[in-house]
PDB file of C-alpha atoms in Angstrom:
ATOM      1  CA  UNK A  99      20.711  17.612   4.160  1.00 82.00           C
ATOM      2  CA  UNK A 100      17.659  16.504   6.110  1.00 88.00           C
ATOM      3  CA  UNK A 101      15.485  17.975   3.353  1.00 93.00           C
ATOM      4  CA  UNK A 102      17.302  15.979   0.692  1.00 94.00           C
ATOM      5  CA  UNK A 103      16.580  12.997   2.990  1.00 93.00           C
ATOM      6  CA  UNK A 104      12.861  13.718   3.188  1.00 93.00           C
ATOM      7  CA  UNK A 105      12.817  14.017  -0.464  1.00 96.00           C
ATOM      8  CA  UNK A 106      14.647  10.802  -1.232  1.00 95.00           C
ATOM      9  CA  UNK A 107      12.271   9.033   1.591  1.00 95.00           C
ATOM     10  CA  UNK A 108       9.310  10.584  -0.379  1.00 96.00           C
ATOM     11  CA  UNK A 109      10.630   9.023  -3.628  1.00 97.00           C
ATOM     12  CA  UNK A 110      11.066   5.498  -2.060  1.00 96.00           C
ATOM     13  CA  UNK A 111       7.641   5.858  -0.477  1.00 95.00           C
ATOM     14  CA  UNK A 112       5.938   6.931  -3.505  1.00 96.00           C
ATOM     15  CA  UNK A 113       7.525   4.182  -5.943  1.00 95.00           C
ATOM     16  CA  UNK A 114       7.196   1.294  -3.606  1.00 96.00           C
ATOM     17  CA  UNK A 115       3.827   1.862  -1.965  1.00 94.00           C
ATOM     18  CA  UNK A 116       1.908   0.865  -5.007  1.00 95.00           C
ATOM     19  CA  UNK A 117       4.180  -1.651  -6.654  1.00 96.00           C
ATOM     20  CA  UNK A 118       4.046  -5.015  -5.058  1.00 96.00           C
ATOM     21  CA  UNK A 119       7.405  -4.896  -3.560  1.00 95.00           C
ATOM     22  CA  UNK A 120       6.687  -3.355  -0.096  1.00 93.00           C
ATOM     23  CA  UNK A 121       7.358   0.221   0.736  1.00 92.00           C
ATOM     24  CA  UNK A 122       7.985  -0.523   4.480  1.00 86.00           C
ATOM     25  CA  UNK A 123      10.820  -2.784   3.522  1.00 91.00           C
ATOM     26  CA  UNK A 124      12.548  -0.704   1.108  1.00 93.00           C
ATOM     27  CA  UNK A 125      12.158   2.433   3.442  1.00 91.00           C
ATOM     28  CA  UNK A 126      13.483   0.347   6.308  1.00 87.00           C
ATOM     29  CA  UNK A 127      16.483  -0.898   4.176  1.00 90.00           C
ATOM     30  CA  UNK A 128      17.379   2.491   2.849  1.00 90.00           C
ATOM     31  CA  UNK A 129      17.448   4.312   6.311  1.00 89.00           C
ATOM     32  CA  UNK A 130      19.508   1.475   7.853  1.00 85.00           C
ATOM     33  CA  UNK A 131      21.984   1.363   5.023  1.00 87.00           C
ATOM     34  CA  UNK A 132      22.413   5.251   5.090  1.00 88.00           C
ATOM     35  CA  UNK A 133      21.894   5.660   8.806  1.00 85.00           C
ATOM     36  CA  UNK A 134      19.009   8.005   8.643  1.00 85.00           C
ATOM     37  CA  UNK A 135      17.724   7.390  12.119  1.00 76.00           C
ATOM     38  CA  UNK A 136      15.851  10.616  12.906  1.00 68.00           C
ATOM     39  CA  UNK A 137      13.812  10.749   9.482  1.00 71.00           C
ATOM     40  CA  UNK A 138      13.887   6.935   9.431  1.00 65.00           C
ATOM     41  CA  UNK A 139      11.612   6.634  12.452  1.00 69.00           C
ATOM     42  CA  UNK A 140       8.359   4.876  11.717  1.00 71.00           C
ATOM     43  CA  UNK A 141       6.323   7.962  12.638  1.00 75.00           C
ATOM     44  CA  UNK A 142       7.885  10.084   9.832  1.00 82.00           C
ATOM     45  CA  UNK A 143       7.755   7.763   7.196  1.00 83.00           C
ATOM     46  CA  UNK A 144       4.175   6.796   8.068  1.00 82.00           C
ATOM     47  CA  UNK A 145       3.065  10.454   8.079  1.00 87.00           C
ATOM     48  CA  UNK A 146       4.522  11.237   4.514  1.00 91.00           C
ATOM     49  CA  UNK A 147       2.261   8.406   3.412  1.00 92.00           C
ATOM     50  CA  UNK A 148      -0.509  11.348   3.141  1.00 92.00           C
ATOM     51  CA  UNK A 149       1.118  11.936  -0.220  1.00 96.00           C
ATOM     52  CA  UNK A 150       0.046   8.445  -1.588  1.00 96.00           C
ATOM     53  CA  UNK A 151      -3.308   9.013  -0.056  1.00 95.00           C
ATOM     54  CA  UNK A 152      -3.743  12.287  -2.157  1.00 96.00           C
ATOM     55  CA  UNK A 153      -2.144  10.423  -5.263  1.00 97.00           C
ATOM     56  CA  UNK A 154      -5.197   7.648  -5.125  1.00 96.00           C
ATOM     57  CA  UNK A 155      -7.678  10.222  -4.892  1.00 96.00           C
ATOM     58  CA  UNK A 156      -6.362  12.115  -7.712  1.00 97.00           C
ATOM     59  CA  UNK A 157      -5.809   9.440 -10.225  1.00 97.00           C
ATOM     60  CA  UNK A 158      -8.922   7.523  -9.298  1.00 96.00           C
ATOM     61  CA  UNK A 159     -11.196  10.273  -8.696  1.00 96.00           C
ATOM     62  CA  UNK A 160     -13.453   9.596 -11.502  1.00 96.00           C
ATOM     63  CA  UNK A 161     -13.893   5.946 -10.495  1.00 95.00           C
ATOM     64  CA  UNK A 162     -14.186   6.795  -6.758  1.00 95.00           C
ATOM     65  CA  UNK A 163     -16.880   9.463  -7.436  1.00 96.00           C
ATOM     66  CA  UNK A 164     -18.814   6.997  -9.891  1.00 95.00           C
ATOM     67  CA  UNK A 165     -18.854   4.126  -7.140  1.00 95.00           C
ATOM     68  CA  UNK A 166     -19.861   6.689  -4.395  1.00 95.00           C
ATOM     69  CA  UNK A 167     -22.577   8.245  -6.599  1.00 96.00           C
ATOM     70  CA  UNK A 168     -23.750   4.776  -7.529  1.00 96.00           C
ATOM     71  CA  UNK A 169     -23.718   3.772  -3.653  1.00 95.00           C
ATOM     72  CA  UNK A 170     -26.073   6.567  -2.615  1.00 96.00           C
ATOM     73  CA  UNK A 171     -28.459   5.956  -5.402  1.00 96.00           C
ATOM     74  CA  UNK A 172     -28.341   2.246  -4.536  1.00 95.00           C
ATOM     75  CA  UNK A 173     -28.974   3.098  -0.833  1.00 94.00           C
ATOM     76  CA  UNK A 174     -31.939   5.265  -1.788  1.00 95.00           C
ATOM     77  CA  UNK A 175     -33.541   2.782  -4.047  1.00 94.00           C
ATOM     78  CA  UNK A 176     -32.684  -0.120  -1.818  1.00 93.00           C
ATOM     79  CA  UNK A 177     -30.743  -1.935  -4.833  1.00 94.00           C
ATOM     80  CA  UNK A 178     -28.537  -4.172  -3.160  1.00 93.00           C
ATOM     81  CA  UNK A 179     -27.590  -5.935  -6.172  1.00 90.00           C
ATOM     82  CA  UNK A 180     -26.020  -2.766  -7.798  1.00 93.00           C
ATOM     83  CA  UNK A 181     -22.530  -3.064  -8.807  1.00 92.00           C
ATOM     84  CA  UNK A 182     -21.329   0.069  -6.923  1.00 94.00           C
ATOM     85  CA  UNK A 183     -23.035  -1.008  -3.740  1.00 94.00           C
ATOM     86  CA  UNK A 184     -21.247  -4.259  -3.811  1.00 93.00           C
ATOM     87  CA  UNK A 185     -17.953  -2.672  -4.559  1.00 93.00           C
ATOM     88  CA  UNK A 186     -18.456  -0.283  -1.470  1.00 95.00           C
ATOM     89  CA  UNK A 187     -19.783  -2.974   0.977  1.00 94.00           C
ATOM     90  CA  UNK A 188     -16.694  -5.035  -0.234  1.00 93.00           C
ATOM     91  CA  UNK A 189     -14.155  -2.395   0.462  1.00 94.00           C
ATOM     92  CA  UNK A 190     -15.849  -1.583   4.022  1.00 94.00           C
ATOM     93  CA  UNK A 191     -15.816  -5.277   5.179  1.00 93.00           C
ATOM     94  CA  UNK A 192     -12.547  -5.954   3.636  1.00 92.00           C
ATOM     95  CA  UNK A 193     -10.970  -2.959   5.326  1.00 93.00           C
ATOM     96  CA  UNK A 194     -12.002  -4.380   8.999  1.00 93.00           C
ATOM     97  CA  UNK A 195      -9.458  -7.258   9.388  1.00 91.00           C
ATOM     98  CA  UNK A 196      -6.533  -5.042   8.420  1.00 88.00           C
ATOM     99  CA  UNK A 197      -7.788  -2.325  10.886  1.00 88.00           C
ATOM    100  CA  UNK A 198      -8.463  -4.670  13.731  1.00 89.00           C
ATOM    101  CA  UNK A 199      -5.114  -6.859  13.547  1.00 87.00           C
ATOM    102  CA  UNK A 200      -3.306  -3.467  12.897  1.00 83.00           C
ATOM    103  CA  UNK A 201      -4.630  -2.128  16.086  1.00 80.00           C
ATOM    104  CA  UNK A 202      -3.938  -5.225  17.966  1.00 83.00           C
ATOM    105  CA  UNK A 203      -0.476  -5.930  16.497  1.00 77.00           C
ATOM    106  CA  UNK A 204       0.744  -2.313  16.157  1.00 68.00           C
ATOM    107  CA  UNK A 205       3.670  -2.663  18.570  1.00 68.00           C
ATOM    108  CA  UNK A 206       4.153  -6.265  18.313  1.00 74.00           C
ATOM    109  CA  UNK A 207       5.606  -7.429  14.744  1.00 73.00           C
ATOM    110  CA  UNK A 208       9.322  -6.496  14.660  1.00 75.00           C
ATOM    111  CA  UNK A 209      11.045  -4.756  11.813  1.00 77.00           C
ATOM    112  CA  UNK A 210      13.823  -6.692  10.996  1.00 87.00           C
ATOM    113  CA  UNK A 211      16.040  -7.117   7.832  1.00 91.00           C
ATOM    114  CA  UNK A 212      15.885 -10.864   8.182  1.00 93.00           C
ATOM    115  CA  UNK A 213      12.029 -10.917   8.281  1.00 93.00           C
ATOM    116  CA  UNK A 214      11.850  -8.556   5.422  1.00 94.00           C
ATOM    117  CA  UNK A 215      14.079 -10.890   3.267  1.00 95.00           C
ATOM    118  CA  UNK A 216      12.137 -13.965   4.009  1.00 96.00           C
ATOM    119  CA  UNK A 217       8.624 -12.341   3.347  1.00 96.00           C
ATOM    120  CA  UNK A 218      10.115 -10.868   0.191  1.00 97.00           C
ATOM    121  CA  UNK A 219      10.975 -14.384  -1.017  1.00 97.00           C
ATOM    122  CA  UNK A 220       7.741 -16.009   0.256  1.00 97.00           C
ATOM    123  CA  UNK A 221       5.406 -13.321  -1.442  1.00 97.00           C
ATOM    124  CA  UNK A 222       7.338 -13.644  -4.569  1.00 98.00           C
ATOM    125  CA  UNK A 223       6.653 -17.248  -4.688  1.00 98.00           C
ATOM    126  CA  UNK A 224       2.755 -16.544  -3.773  1.00 98.00           C
ATOM    127  CA  UNK A 225       2.595 -13.974  -6.740  1.00 98.00           C
ATOM    128  CA  UNK A 226       4.296 -16.380  -9.154  1.00 97.00           C
ATOM    129  CA  UNK A 227       1.742 -18.892  -8.247  1.00 98.00           C
ATOM    130  CA  UNK A 228      -1.303 -16.413  -8.451  1.00 97.00           C
ATOM    131  CA  UNK A 229       0.127 -15.847 -12.059  1.00 96.00           C
ATOM    132  CA  UNK A 230       0.261 -19.476 -12.693  1.00 96.00           C
ATOM    133  CA  UNK A 231      -3.013 -20.599 -11.871  1.00 96.00           C
ATOM    134  CA  UNK A 232      -5.257 -17.339 -11.866  1.00 95.00           C
ATOM    135  CA  UNK A 233      -7.747 -17.250 -14.737  1.00 95.00           C
ATOM    136  CA  UNK A 234      -7.660 -13.615 -15.187  1.00 94.00           C
ATOM    137  CA  UNK A 235     -11.113 -13.601 -16.681  1.00 93.00           C
ATOM    138  CA  UNK A 236     -12.952 -11.364 -14.323  1.00 95.00           C
ATOM    139  CA  UNK A 237     -13.287  -7.523 -15.027  1.00 93.00           C
ATOM    140  CA  UNK A 238     -14.159  -4.614 -12.696  1.00 91.00           C
ATOM    141  CA  UNK A 239     -17.866  -5.142 -13.308  1.00 88.00           C
ATOM    142  CA  UNK A 240     -17.688  -8.720 -11.847  1.00 92.00           C
ATOM    143  CA  UNK A 241     -16.558  -7.626  -8.360  1.00 92.00           C
ATOM    144  CA  UNK A 242     -18.687  -9.304  -5.703  1.00 91.00           C
ATOM    145  CA  UNK A 243     -18.740  -8.493  -1.726  1.00 92.00           C
ATOM    146  CA  UNK A 244     -16.868 -11.795  -1.327  1.00 93.00           C
ATOM    147  CA  UNK A 245     -14.030 -10.275  -3.480  1.00 95.00           C
ATOM    148  CA  UNK A 246     -13.658  -7.464  -0.694  1.00 94.00           C
ATOM    149  CA  UNK A 247     -13.579  -9.896   2.128  1.00 93.00           C
ATOM    150  CA  UNK A 248     -11.015 -12.247   0.659  1.00 95.00           C
ATOM    151  CA  UNK A 249      -8.758  -9.462  -0.556  1.00 95.00           C
ATOM    152  CA  UNK A 250      -9.158  -7.713   2.681  1.00 93.00           C
ATOM    153  CA  UNK A 251      -8.120 -10.635   4.717  1.00 94.00           C
ATOM    154  CA  UNK A 252      -5.105 -10.783   2.265  1.00 94.00           C
ATOM    155  CA  UNK A 253      -4.285  -7.239   3.062  1.00 93.00           C
ATOM    156  CA  UNK A 254      -3.818  -8.307   6.805  1.00 93.00           C
ATOM    157  CA  UNK A 255      -0.668 -10.192   5.765  1.00 92.00           C
ATOM    158  CA  UNK A 256       0.881  -6.702   4.927  1.00 91.00           C
ATOM    159  CA  UNK A 257       1.191  -5.946   8.609  1.00 89.00           C
ATOM    160  CA  UNK A 258       4.302  -8.246   8.396  1.00 91.00           C
ATOM    161  CA  UNK A 259       7.197  -6.242   7.117  1.00 89.00           C
ATOM    162  CA  UNK A 260       8.302  -7.078   3.663  1.00 93.00           C
ATOM    163  CA  UNK A 261       4.889  -8.475   2.689  1.00 95.00           C
ATOM    164  CA  UNK A 262       3.497  -5.165   0.798  1.00 94.00           C
ATOM    165  CA  UNK A 263       0.070  -4.021   1.056  1.00 93.00           C
ATOM    166  CA  UNK A 264      -0.268  -3.820  -2.763  1.00 95.00           C
ATOM    167  CA  UNK A 265       1.533  -7.108  -3.212  1.00 96.00           C
ATOM    168  CA  UNK A 266      -0.754  -9.065  -0.885  1.00 96.00           C
ATOM    169  CA  UNK A 267      -4.122  -7.615  -2.084  1.00 96.00           C
ATOM    170  CA  UNK A 268      -2.971  -7.919  -5.945  1.00 96.00           C
ATOM    171  CA  UNK A 269      -1.787 -11.482  -5.138  1.00 97.00           C
ATOM    172  CA  UNK A 270      -5.142 -12.383  -3.518  1.00 97.00           C
ATOM    173  CA  UNK A 271      -7.073 -10.648  -6.327  1.00 97.00           C
ATOM    174  CA  UNK A 272      -5.194 -12.589  -8.867  1.00 97.00           C
ATOM    175  CA  UNK A 273      -5.824 -15.833  -7.204  1.00 97.00           C
ATOM    176  CA  UNK A 274      -9.529 -14.993  -7.247  1.00 97.00           C
ATOM    177  CA  UNK A 275      -9.336 -14.827 -11.240  1.00 97.00           C
ATOM    178  CA  UNK A 276      -9.500 -11.108 -11.732  1.00 97.00           C
ATOM    179  CA  UNK A 277      -7.545  -9.495 -14.708  1.00 96.00           C
ATOM    180  CA  UNK A 278      -4.358  -7.951 -13.733  1.00 96.00           C
ATOM    181  CA  UNK A 279      -5.236  -4.337 -14.255  1.00 94.00           C
ATOM    182  CA  UNK A 280      -8.643  -5.026 -12.456  1.00 95.00           C
ATOM    183  CA  UNK A 281      -6.861  -6.549  -9.624  1.00 96.00           C
ATOM    184  CA  UNK A 282      -4.470  -3.597  -9.196  1.00 95.00           C
ATOM    185  CA  UNK A 283      -7.459  -0.997  -9.315  1.00 94.00           C
ATOM    186  CA  UNK A 284      -9.339  -3.096  -6.668  1.00 95.00           C
ATOM    187  CA  UNK A 285      -6.281  -3.551  -4.569  1.00 94.00           C
ATOM    188  CA  UNK A 286      -5.537   0.271  -4.524  1.00 93.00           C
ATOM    189  CA  UNK A 287      -9.248   1.162  -3.991  1.00 94.00           C
ATOM    190  CA  UNK A 288      -9.467  -1.554  -1.035  1.00 93.00           C
ATOM    191  CA  UNK A 289      -6.026  -0.375   0.427  1.00 91.00           C
ATOM    192  CA  UNK A 290      -7.204   3.227   0.316  1.00 93.00           C
ATOM    193  CA  UNK A 291      -9.251   3.268   3.731  1.00 93.00           C
ATOM    194  CA  UNK A 292      -6.567   1.564   5.763  1.00 90.00           C
ATOM    195  CA  UNK A 293      -3.770   3.710   4.096  1.00 91.00           C
ATOM    196  CA  UNK A 294      -5.585   6.888   5.118  1.00 92.00           C
ATOM    197  CA  UNK A 295      -6.820   5.952   8.514  1.00 90.00           C
ATOM    198  CA  UNK A 296      -3.115   4.565   9.246  1.00 84.00           C
ATOM    199  CA  UNK A 297      -1.727   7.768   7.971  1.00 87.00           C
ATOM    200  CA  UNK A 298      -3.827  10.136   9.848  1.00 87.00           C
ATOM    201  CA  UNK A 299      -3.012   8.151  13.156  1.00 82.00           C
ATOM    202  CA  UNK A 300       0.579   8.703  12.565  1.00 77.00           C
ATOM    203  CA  UNK A 301       0.007  12.329  11.776  1.00 78.00           C
ATOM    204  CA  UNK A 302      -1.874  12.933  14.902  1.00 79.00           C
ATOM    205  CA  UNK A 303       1.162  11.320  16.789  1.00 74.00           C
ATOM    206  CA  UNK A 304       3.663  13.663  14.940  1.00 74.00           C
ATOM    207  CA  UNK A 305       1.697  16.601  15.689  1.00 74.00           C
ATOM    208  CA  UNK A 306       1.449  15.512  19.625  1.00 74.00           C
ATOM    209  CA  UNK A 307       5.202  14.956  19.486  1.00 68.00           C
ATOM    210  CA  UNK A 308       5.677  18.512  18.009  1.00 66.00           C
ATOM    211  CA  UNK A 309       3.433  20.026  20.420  1.00 66.00           C
ATOM    212  CA  UNK A 310       5.592  18.668  23.281  1.00 69.00           C
ATOM    213  CA  UNK A 311       8.783  19.806  21.698  1.00 69.00           C
ATOM    214  CA  UNK A 312      10.126  16.497  20.997  1.00 66.00           C
ATOM    215  CA  UNK A 313      10.734  17.047  17.328  1.00 68.00           C
ATOM    216  CA  UNK A 314      13.076  19.289  15.321  1.00 71.00           C
ATOM    217  CA  UNK A 315      11.665  22.675  14.709  1.00 74.00           C
ATOM    218  CA  UNK A 316      12.114  22.100  10.929  1.00 82.00           C
ATOM    219  CA  UNK A 317       9.763  19.174  11.136  1.00 82.00           C
ATOM    220  CA  UNK A 318       6.871  20.933   9.403  1.00 84.00           C
ATOM    221  CA  UNK A 319       9.106  21.725   6.218  1.00 91.00           C
ATOM    222  CA  UNK A 320      10.397  18.295   6.323  1.00 90.00           C
ATOM    223  CA  UNK A 321       7.053  16.837   6.254  1.00 90.00           C
ATOM    224  CA  UNK A 322       5.944  19.126   3.534  1.00 93.00           C
ATOM    225  CA  UNK A 323       8.975  18.036   1.369  1.00 96.00           C
ATOM    226  CA  UNK A 324       8.349  14.302   2.100  1.00 94.00           C
ATOM    227  CA  UNK A 325       4.579  14.388   1.385  1.00 95.00           C
ATOM    228  CA  UNK A 326       5.064  16.265  -1.909  1.00 97.00           C
ATOM    229  CA  UNK A 327       7.832  14.079  -3.112  1.00 97.00           C
ATOM    230  CA  UNK A 328       5.563  11.014  -2.364  1.00 97.00           C
ATOM    231  CA  UNK A 329       2.519  12.490  -4.022  1.00 97.00           C
ATOM    232  CA  UNK A 330       4.499  12.848  -7.293  1.00 98.00           C
ATOM    233  CA  UNK A 331       6.079   9.560  -7.288  1.00 98.00           C
ATOM    234  CA  UNK A 332       2.951   7.796  -5.918  1.00 97.00           C
ATOM    235  CA  UNK A 333       1.027   8.995  -8.824  1.00 97.00           C
ATOM    236  CA  UNK A 334       3.687   8.233 -11.360  1.00 98.00           C
ATOM    237  CA  UNK A 335       3.776   4.681  -9.716  1.00 97.00           C
ATOM    238  CA  UNK A 336       0.139   4.009  -9.969  1.00 97.00           C
ATOM    239  CA  UNK A 337      -0.225   5.447 -13.614  1.00 97.00           C
ATOM    240  CA  UNK A 338       2.866   3.053 -14.486  1.00 97.00           C
ATOM    241  CA  UNK A 339       1.256  -0.118 -12.698  1.00 96.00           C
ATOM    242  CA  UNK A 340      -1.962   0.015 -14.288  1.00 95.00           C
ATOM    243  CA  UNK A 341      -0.687   0.886 -17.817  1.00 95.00           C
ATOM    244  CA  UNK A 342       1.975  -2.137 -17.259  1.00 96.00           C
ATOM    245  CA  UNK A 343      -0.355  -4.642 -16.092  1.00 95.00           C
ATOM    246  CA  UNK A 344      -2.888  -3.895 -18.900  1.00 93.00           C
ATOM    247  CA  UNK A 345      -0.776  -5.755 -21.252  1.00 94.00           C
ATOM    248  CA  UNK A 346       2.196  -7.694 -19.304  1.00 95.00           C
ATOM    249  CA  UNK A 347       2.432 -10.071 -16.335  1.00 96.00           C
ATOM    250  CA  UNK A 348       3.663  -9.655 -12.696  1.00 97.00           C
ATOM    251  CA  UNK A 349       6.735 -11.697 -13.222  1.00 97.00           C
ATOM    252  CA  UNK A 350       9.111  -8.948 -13.150  1.00 97.00           C
ATOM    253  CA  UNK A 351       8.085  -8.137  -9.767  1.00 97.00           C
ATOM    254  CA  UNK A 352       8.518 -11.788  -8.666  1.00 98.00           C
ATOM    255  CA  UNK A 353      12.170 -11.781  -9.944  1.00 98.00           C
ATOM    256  CA  UNK A 354      12.730  -8.448  -8.286  1.00 98.00           C
ATOM    257  CA  UNK A 355      11.463  -9.604  -4.748  1.00 97.00           C
ATOM    258  CA  UNK A 356      13.444 -12.852  -5.033  1.00 98.00           C
ATOM    259  CA  UNK A 357      16.601 -10.620  -5.868  1.00 98.00           C
ATOM    260  CA  UNK A 358      15.777  -8.326  -3.173  1.00 97.00           C
ATOM    261  CA  UNK A 359      15.217 -10.775  -0.274  1.00 96.00           C
ATOM    262  CA  UNK A 360      18.289 -12.773  -1.780  1.00 97.00           C
ATOM    263  CA  UNK A 361      20.487  -9.743  -1.434  1.00 96.00           C
ATOM    264  CA  UNK A 362      19.451  -8.966   2.131  1.00 95.00           C
ATOM    265  CA  UNK A 363      20.211 -12.415   3.235  1.00 96.00           C
ATOM    266  CA  UNK A 364      23.640 -12.467   1.614  1.00 96.00           C
ATOM    267  CA  UNK A 365      24.265  -9.005   3.444  1.00 94.00           C
ATOM    268  CA  UNK A 366      23.285 -10.658   6.606  1.00 93.00           C
ATOM    269  CA  UNK A 367      25.379 -13.703   6.067  1.00 94.00           C
ATOM    270  CA  UNK A 368      28.394 -11.480   5.379  1.00 94.00           C
ATOM    271  CA  UNK A 369      27.861  -9.820   8.938  1.00 90.00           C
ATOM    272  CA  UNK A 370      25.568  -6.872   8.196  1.00 87.00           C
ATOM    273  CA  UNK A 371      23.575  -6.568  11.298  1.00 78.00           C
ATOM    274  CA  UNK A 372      20.503  -5.011   9.542  1.00 68.00           C
TER     275      UNK A 372
END
């Protein structure tokens, strides 16, 4: 049964990590509804995010390698105006706020169903506003260091449960006038370092708990199942969103988040403890 739970949690993590609907929110709600206390621990669900990290590298390998090569050439030639260099600096600088505030607030922010519901509705409204006023005239080649800084600041909101890393970065990018698919690509690339570092940190914590014999003997197998499931569904989720946003708007996610948040509020009002 635990292996089935690990596989399902991998599906939830993979599908929701890159859609602007909050993976943390959905993992928390799923584990609370079904009472999966052991595998529903934050350490386990954060560790299986490694599958999402691999999915980003696999899907964007060509783009990432071109950016890295261009950045190295820019460094050699001291060409600080080169597009790849600006993207790299923007991603590095934009990652700092999320890492800094994440370290400071990692044990402070509560993960409650009420907060998730409220933030889901607030972010839905912000995404709708970004759709309304965003110009969507800038493509990937127009990215500047300023974009990385501002989208990185937007990413810090994802520290609040229910906000969504992809949702906050995508919304900020749309406010900055980026095309929808460009905004999605850039949000994935900018969120990649933060997701990787957070996953490695949690994986190390899992390893230490295992060494101290505070975890089940089958935890390695459960992590493998969870990571593989996450990898498969993360890749599919990325491919879907990039293709979807090339021709369609984000309003389907706005309505979903409104419904998701409202359903949680209704359940709490009806007596669910969350």
